[in-house]
CSV table of C-alpha atoms and ligand atoms in Angstrom, one decimal:
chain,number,residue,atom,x,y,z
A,809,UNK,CA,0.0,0.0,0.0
A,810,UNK,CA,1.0,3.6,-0.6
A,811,UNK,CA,2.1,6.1,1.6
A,812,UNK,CA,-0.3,8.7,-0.1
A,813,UNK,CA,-3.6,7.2,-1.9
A,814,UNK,CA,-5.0,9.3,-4.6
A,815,UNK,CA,-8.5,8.6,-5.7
A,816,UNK,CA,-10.3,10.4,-8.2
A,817,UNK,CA,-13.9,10.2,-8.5
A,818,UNK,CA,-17.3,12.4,-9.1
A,819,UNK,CA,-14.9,15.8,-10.0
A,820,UNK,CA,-13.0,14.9,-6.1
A,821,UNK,CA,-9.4,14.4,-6.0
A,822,UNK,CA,-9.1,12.9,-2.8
A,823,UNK,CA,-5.4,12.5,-1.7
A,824,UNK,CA,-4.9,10.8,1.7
A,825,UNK,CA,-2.3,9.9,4.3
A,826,UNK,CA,-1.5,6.9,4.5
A,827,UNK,CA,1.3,6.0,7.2
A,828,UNK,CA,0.1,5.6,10.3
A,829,UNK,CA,2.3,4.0,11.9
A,830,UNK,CA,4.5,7.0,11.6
A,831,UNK,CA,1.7,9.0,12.2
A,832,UNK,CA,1.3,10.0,8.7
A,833,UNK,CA,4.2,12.0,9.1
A,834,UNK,CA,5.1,12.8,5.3
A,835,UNK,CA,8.9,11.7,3.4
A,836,UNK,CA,10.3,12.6,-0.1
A,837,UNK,CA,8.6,10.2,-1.8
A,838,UNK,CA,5.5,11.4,-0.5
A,839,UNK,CA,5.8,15.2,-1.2
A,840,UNK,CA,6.9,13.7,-4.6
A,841,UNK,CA,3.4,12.1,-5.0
A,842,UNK,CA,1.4,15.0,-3.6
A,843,UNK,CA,3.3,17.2,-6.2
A,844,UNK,CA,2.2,14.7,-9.0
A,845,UNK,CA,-1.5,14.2,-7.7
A,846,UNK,CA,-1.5,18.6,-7.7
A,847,UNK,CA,-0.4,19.1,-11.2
A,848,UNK,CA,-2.7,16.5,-12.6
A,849,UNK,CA,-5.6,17.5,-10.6
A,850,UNK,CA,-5.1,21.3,-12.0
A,851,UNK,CA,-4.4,19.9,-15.6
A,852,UNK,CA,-7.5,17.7,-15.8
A,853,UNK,CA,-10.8,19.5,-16.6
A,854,UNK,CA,-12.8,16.4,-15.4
A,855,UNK,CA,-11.0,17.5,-11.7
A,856,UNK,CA,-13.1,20.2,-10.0
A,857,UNK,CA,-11.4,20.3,-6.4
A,858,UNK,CA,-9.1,18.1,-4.2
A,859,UNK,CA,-9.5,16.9,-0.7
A,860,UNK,CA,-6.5,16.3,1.3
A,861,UNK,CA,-7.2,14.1,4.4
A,862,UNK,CA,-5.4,11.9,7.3
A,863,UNK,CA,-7.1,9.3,9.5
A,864,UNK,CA,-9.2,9.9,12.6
A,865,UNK,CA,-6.8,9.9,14.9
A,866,UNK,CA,-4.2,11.5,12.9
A,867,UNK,CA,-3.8,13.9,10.2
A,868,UNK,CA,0.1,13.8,9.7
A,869,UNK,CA,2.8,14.3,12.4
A,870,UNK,CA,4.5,16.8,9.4
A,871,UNK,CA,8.0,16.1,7.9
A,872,UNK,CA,9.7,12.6,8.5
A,873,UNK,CA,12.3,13.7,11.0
A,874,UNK,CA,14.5,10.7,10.0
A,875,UNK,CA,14.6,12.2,6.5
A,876,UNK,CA,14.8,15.7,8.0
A,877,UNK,CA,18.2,14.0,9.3
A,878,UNK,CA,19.5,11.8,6.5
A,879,UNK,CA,18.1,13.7,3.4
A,880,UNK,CA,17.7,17.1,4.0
A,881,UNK,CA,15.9,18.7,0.4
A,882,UNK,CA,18.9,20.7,-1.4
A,883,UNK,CA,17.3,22.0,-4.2
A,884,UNK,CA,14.2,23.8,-5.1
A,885,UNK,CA,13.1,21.1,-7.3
A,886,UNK,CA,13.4,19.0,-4.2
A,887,UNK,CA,9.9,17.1,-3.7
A,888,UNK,CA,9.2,19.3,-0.9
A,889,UNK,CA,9.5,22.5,-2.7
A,890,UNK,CA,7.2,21.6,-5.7
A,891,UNK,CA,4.6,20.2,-3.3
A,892,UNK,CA,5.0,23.9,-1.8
A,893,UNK,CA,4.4,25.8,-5.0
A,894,UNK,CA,1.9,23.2,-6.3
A,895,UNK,CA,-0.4,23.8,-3.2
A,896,UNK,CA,-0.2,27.6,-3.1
A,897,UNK,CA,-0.7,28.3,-6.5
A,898,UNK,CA,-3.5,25.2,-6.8
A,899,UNK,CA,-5.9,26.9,-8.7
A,900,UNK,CA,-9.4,25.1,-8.0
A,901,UNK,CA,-10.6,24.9,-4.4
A,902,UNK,CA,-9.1,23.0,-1.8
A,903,UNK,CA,-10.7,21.2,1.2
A,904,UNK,CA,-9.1,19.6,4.6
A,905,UNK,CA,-10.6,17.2,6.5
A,906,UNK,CA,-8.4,17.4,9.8
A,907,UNK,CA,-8.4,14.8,12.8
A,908,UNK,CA,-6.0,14.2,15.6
A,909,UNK,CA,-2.3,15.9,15.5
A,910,UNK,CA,-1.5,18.3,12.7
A,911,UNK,CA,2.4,19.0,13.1
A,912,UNK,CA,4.3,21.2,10.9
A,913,UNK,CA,3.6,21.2,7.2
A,914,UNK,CA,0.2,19.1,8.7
A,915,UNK,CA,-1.4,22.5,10.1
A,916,UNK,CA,1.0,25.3,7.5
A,917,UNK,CA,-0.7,23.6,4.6
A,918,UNK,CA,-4.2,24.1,6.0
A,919,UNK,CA,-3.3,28.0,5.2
A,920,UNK,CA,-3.3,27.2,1.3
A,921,UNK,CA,-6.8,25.5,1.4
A,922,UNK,CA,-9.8,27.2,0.7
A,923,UNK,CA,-11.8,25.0,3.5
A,924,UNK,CA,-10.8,23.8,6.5
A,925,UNK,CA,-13.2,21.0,8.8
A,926,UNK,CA,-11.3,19.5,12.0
A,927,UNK,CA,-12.4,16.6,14.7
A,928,UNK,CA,-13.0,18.2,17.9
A,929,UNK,CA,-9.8,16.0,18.7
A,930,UNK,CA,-7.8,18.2,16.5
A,931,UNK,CA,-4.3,19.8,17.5
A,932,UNK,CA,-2.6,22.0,15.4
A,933,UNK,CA,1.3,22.6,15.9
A,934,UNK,CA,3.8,24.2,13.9
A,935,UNK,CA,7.0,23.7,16.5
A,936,UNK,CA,9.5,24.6,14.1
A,937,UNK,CA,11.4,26.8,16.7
A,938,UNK,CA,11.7,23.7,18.8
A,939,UNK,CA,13.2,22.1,16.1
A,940,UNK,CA,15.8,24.6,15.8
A,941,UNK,CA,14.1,26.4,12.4
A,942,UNK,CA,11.9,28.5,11.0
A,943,UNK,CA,8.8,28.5,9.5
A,944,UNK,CA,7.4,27.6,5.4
A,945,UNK,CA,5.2,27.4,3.6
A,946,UNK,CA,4.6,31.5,3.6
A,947,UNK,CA,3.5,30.6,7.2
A,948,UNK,CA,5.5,33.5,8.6
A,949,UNK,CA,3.1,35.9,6.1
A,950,UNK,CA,0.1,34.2,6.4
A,951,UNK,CA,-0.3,33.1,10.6
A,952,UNK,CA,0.0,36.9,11.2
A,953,UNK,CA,-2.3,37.9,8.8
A,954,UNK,CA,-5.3,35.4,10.1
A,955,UNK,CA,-4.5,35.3,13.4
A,956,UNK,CA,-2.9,38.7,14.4
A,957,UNK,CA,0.3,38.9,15.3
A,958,UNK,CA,0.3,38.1,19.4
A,959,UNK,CA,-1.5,34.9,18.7
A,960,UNK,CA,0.7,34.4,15.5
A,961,UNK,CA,3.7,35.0,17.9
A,962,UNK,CA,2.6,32.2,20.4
A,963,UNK,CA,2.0,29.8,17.8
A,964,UNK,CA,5.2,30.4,16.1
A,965,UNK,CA,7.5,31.2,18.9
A,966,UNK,CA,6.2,28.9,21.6
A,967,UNK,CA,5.1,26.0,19.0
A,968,UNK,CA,2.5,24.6,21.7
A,969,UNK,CA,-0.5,22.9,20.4
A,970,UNK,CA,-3.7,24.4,19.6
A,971,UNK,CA,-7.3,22.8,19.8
A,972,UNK,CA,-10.1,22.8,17.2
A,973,UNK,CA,-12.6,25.8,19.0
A,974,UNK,CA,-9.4,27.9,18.5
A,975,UNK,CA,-8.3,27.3,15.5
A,976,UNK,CA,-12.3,27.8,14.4
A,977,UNK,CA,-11.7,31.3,16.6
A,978,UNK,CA,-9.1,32.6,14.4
A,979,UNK,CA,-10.9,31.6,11.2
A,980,UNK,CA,-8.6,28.8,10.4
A,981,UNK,CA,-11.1,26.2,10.4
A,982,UNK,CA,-14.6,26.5,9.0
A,983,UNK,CA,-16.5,23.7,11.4
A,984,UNK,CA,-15.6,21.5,14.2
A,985,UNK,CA,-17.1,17.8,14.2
A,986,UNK,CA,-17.0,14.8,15.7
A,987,UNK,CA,-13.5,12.5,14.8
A,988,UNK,CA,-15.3,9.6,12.9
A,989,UNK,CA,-17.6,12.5,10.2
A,990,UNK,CA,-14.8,14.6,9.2
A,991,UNK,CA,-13.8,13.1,6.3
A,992,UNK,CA,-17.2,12.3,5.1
A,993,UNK,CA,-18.5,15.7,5.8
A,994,UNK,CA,-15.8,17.5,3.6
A,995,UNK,CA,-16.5,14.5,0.9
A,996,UNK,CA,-20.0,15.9,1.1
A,997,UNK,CA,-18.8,19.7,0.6
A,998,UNK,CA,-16.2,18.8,-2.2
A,999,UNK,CA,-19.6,17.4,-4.2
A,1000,UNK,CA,-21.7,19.9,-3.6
A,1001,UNK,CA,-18.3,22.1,-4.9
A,1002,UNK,CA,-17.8,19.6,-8.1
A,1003,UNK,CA,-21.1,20.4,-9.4
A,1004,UNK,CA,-20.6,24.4,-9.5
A,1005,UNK,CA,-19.3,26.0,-12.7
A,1006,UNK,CA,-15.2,25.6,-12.7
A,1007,UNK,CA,-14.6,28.5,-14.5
A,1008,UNK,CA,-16.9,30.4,-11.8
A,1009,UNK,CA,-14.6,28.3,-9.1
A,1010,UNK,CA,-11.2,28.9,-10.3
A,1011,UNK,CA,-11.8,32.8,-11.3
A,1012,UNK,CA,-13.1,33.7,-7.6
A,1013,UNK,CA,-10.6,31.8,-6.1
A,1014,UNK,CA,-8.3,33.8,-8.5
A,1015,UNK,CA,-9.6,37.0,-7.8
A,1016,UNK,CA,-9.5,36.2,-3.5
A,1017,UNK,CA,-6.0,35.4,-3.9
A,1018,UNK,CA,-4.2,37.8,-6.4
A,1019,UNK,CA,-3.9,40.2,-3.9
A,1020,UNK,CA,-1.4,38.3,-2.3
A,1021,UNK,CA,-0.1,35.6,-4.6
A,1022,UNK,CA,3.3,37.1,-5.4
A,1023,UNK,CA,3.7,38.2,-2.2
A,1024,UNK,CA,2.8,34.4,-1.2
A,1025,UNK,CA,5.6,33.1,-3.0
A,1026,UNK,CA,8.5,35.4,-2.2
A,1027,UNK,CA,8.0,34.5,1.3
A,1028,UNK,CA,8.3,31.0,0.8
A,1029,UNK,CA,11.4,31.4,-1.3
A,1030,UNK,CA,12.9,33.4,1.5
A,1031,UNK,CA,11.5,31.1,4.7
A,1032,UNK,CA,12.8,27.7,2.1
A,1033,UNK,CA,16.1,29.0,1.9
A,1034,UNK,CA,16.5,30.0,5.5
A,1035,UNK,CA,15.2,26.6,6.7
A,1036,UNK,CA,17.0,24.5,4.0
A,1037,UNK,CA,20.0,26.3,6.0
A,1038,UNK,CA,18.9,26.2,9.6
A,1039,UNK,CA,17.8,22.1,8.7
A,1040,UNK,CA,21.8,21.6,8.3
A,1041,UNK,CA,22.8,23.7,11.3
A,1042,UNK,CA,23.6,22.3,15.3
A,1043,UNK,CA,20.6,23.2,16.6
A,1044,UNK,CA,18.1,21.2,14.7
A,1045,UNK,CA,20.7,18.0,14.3
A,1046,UNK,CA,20.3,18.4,18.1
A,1047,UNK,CA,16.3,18.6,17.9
A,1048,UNK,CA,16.0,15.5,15.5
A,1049,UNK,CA,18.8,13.3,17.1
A,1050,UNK,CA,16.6,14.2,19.9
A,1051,UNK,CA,13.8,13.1,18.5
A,1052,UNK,CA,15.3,9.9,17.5
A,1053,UNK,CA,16.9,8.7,20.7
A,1054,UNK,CA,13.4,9.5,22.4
A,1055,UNK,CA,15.0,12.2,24.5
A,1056,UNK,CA,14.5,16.3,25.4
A,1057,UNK,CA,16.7,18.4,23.2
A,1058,UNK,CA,19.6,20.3,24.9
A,1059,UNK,CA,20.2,23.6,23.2
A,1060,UNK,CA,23.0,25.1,25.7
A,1061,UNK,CA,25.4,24.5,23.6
A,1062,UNK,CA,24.0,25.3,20.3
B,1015,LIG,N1,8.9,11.7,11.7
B,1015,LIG,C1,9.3,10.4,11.9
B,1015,LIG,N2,8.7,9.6,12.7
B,1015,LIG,C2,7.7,10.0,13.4
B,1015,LIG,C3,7.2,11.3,13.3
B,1015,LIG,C4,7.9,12.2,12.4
B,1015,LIG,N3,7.5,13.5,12.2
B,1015,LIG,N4,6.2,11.5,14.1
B,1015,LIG,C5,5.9,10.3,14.7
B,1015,LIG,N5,6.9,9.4,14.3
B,1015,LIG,C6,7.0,8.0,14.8
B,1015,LIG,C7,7.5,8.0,16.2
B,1015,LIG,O1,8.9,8.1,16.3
B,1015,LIG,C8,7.0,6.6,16.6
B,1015,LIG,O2,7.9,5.6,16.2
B,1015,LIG,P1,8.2,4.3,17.0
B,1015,LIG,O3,6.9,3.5,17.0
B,1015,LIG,O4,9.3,3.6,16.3
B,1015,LIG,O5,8.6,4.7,18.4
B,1015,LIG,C9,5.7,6.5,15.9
B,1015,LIG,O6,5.8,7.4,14.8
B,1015,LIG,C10,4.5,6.8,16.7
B,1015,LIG,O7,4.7,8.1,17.2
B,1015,LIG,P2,4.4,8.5,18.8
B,1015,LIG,O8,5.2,9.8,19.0
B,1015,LIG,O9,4.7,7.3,19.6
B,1015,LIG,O10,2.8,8.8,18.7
B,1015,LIG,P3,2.0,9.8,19.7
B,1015,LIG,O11,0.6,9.5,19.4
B,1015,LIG,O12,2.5,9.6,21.1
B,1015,LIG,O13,2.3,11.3,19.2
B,1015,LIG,C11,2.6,13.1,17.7
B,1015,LIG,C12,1.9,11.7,18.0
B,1015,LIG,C13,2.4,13.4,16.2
B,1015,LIG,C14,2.1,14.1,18.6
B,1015,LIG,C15,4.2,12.9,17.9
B,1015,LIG,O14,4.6,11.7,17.2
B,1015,LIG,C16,5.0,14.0,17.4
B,1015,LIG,O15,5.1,15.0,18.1
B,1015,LIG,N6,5.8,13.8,16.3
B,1015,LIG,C17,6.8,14.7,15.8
B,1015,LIG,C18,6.2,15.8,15.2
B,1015,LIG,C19,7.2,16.8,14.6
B,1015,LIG,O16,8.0,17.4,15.3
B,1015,LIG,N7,7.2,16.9,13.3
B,1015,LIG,C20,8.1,17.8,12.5
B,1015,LIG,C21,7.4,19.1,12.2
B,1015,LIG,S1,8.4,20.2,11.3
């Protein structure tokens, strides 16, 4: 079975994490298949909007932290990067369906979709500080933005958890439902999306986002180059070896 499933049916592009027993926490070969499953979802007319979803007890614990370690991306072609660009300049709408932990890329991505729904289990993190780095995705832009920028600060300078009424608070999430309807609730919404006009779809998405969109992508260049630095630097080898060996980080020394 695949680390990502991609399923295609009724005008939904459904792709789904599949690892749980690394708590759907995503490697190279996954951003790799989320790129792919992007660019043909946006080239395929019979493709009307795309679902991105995890399990019920997890969405995705974010990047791989063994590949973090051992293959750190390089390049802007990396897998990482074009899943990046592919999901903030997706053109058609974009719905989450959000259960358990969201770590990382798991809750920065929910900033590039158009509809958010979360389990009242929900957790959204983005501890890249404790990991010795800095945030992506245009997450530095865009948590500011919706949130303001004390709540933006304690989500990005302390990295603690936030729960599901929150993150409905700050208008990052549209409704909050029980674990086990998530995924078929945002099923239900992508339909009822799929039968609208595309062209009505992808100009007003267009037209909500233009404002932005370069800005968007400059940030990302910048926060992708810092991180691809800070990923190679003492303080996050600390944080992942960390991670690895099952212990607390120790950052006096870094
Ligand atoms: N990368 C690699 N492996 C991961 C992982 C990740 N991001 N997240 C979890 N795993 C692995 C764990 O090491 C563990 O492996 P093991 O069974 O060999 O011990 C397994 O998945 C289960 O994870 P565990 O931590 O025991 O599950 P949990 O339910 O107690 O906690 C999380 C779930 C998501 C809260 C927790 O795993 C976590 O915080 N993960 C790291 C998140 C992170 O920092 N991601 C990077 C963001 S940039």
């Amino acid at each position: 079975m695949s680390d990502i499933l991609v399923h295609a049916e009724a005008g939904v592009t459904t792709i789904s994490f599949n690892r749980l027993e690394r708590k759907n926490s995503i490697t190279a070969a996954m951003y790799a298949s989320m790129a792919d499953a992007l660019e043909q979802a946006a080239a395929d007319a019979a493709v009307r909007v795309v679902v991105f979803q995890g399990h019920e007890t997890v969405f995705s614990a974010g990047n791989d932290i063994g590949d973090f370690l051992n293959a750190p991306p390089s390049t802007p072609e990396s897998p990482v990067f074009r899943f990046m660009r592919g999901i903030a300049a997706f053109p058609k709408p974009v719905l989450a369906a959000v259960a358990g932990p969201a770590v990382g890329i798991g809750t920065t991505l929910l900033f590039h979709c158009d509809l958010v729904y979360a389990g009242d289990n929900a957790a959204f993190s983005m501890p890249f500080v404790n990991l010795g780095l800095c945030p992506e995705l245009s997450s530095s832009l865009l948590v500011p933005q919706m949130f303001g920028y004390h709540r933006a600060a304690e989500a990005l300078l302390m990295g603690e958890p936030f729960f599901a009424e929150a993150a409905m608070e700050v208008g990052l999430v549209n409704r909050v439902l029980p674990p086990t309807e998530v995924n078929g609730y945002a099923q239900a919404q992508a339909r009822k999306l799929a039968a609208k006009p595309l062209t009505a779809l992808i100009e007003t998405k267009r037209l909500m986002k233009k404002g932005q969109a370069a800005q968007v992508m400059t940030q990302m260049t910048e926060e992708g180059a810092s991180f691809g630095r800070m990923l190679r630097e003492p303080a996050a080898r600390e944080a992942f070896t960390a991670f690895m060996e099952k212990r607390k980080p120790d950052f006096s020394k870094v």
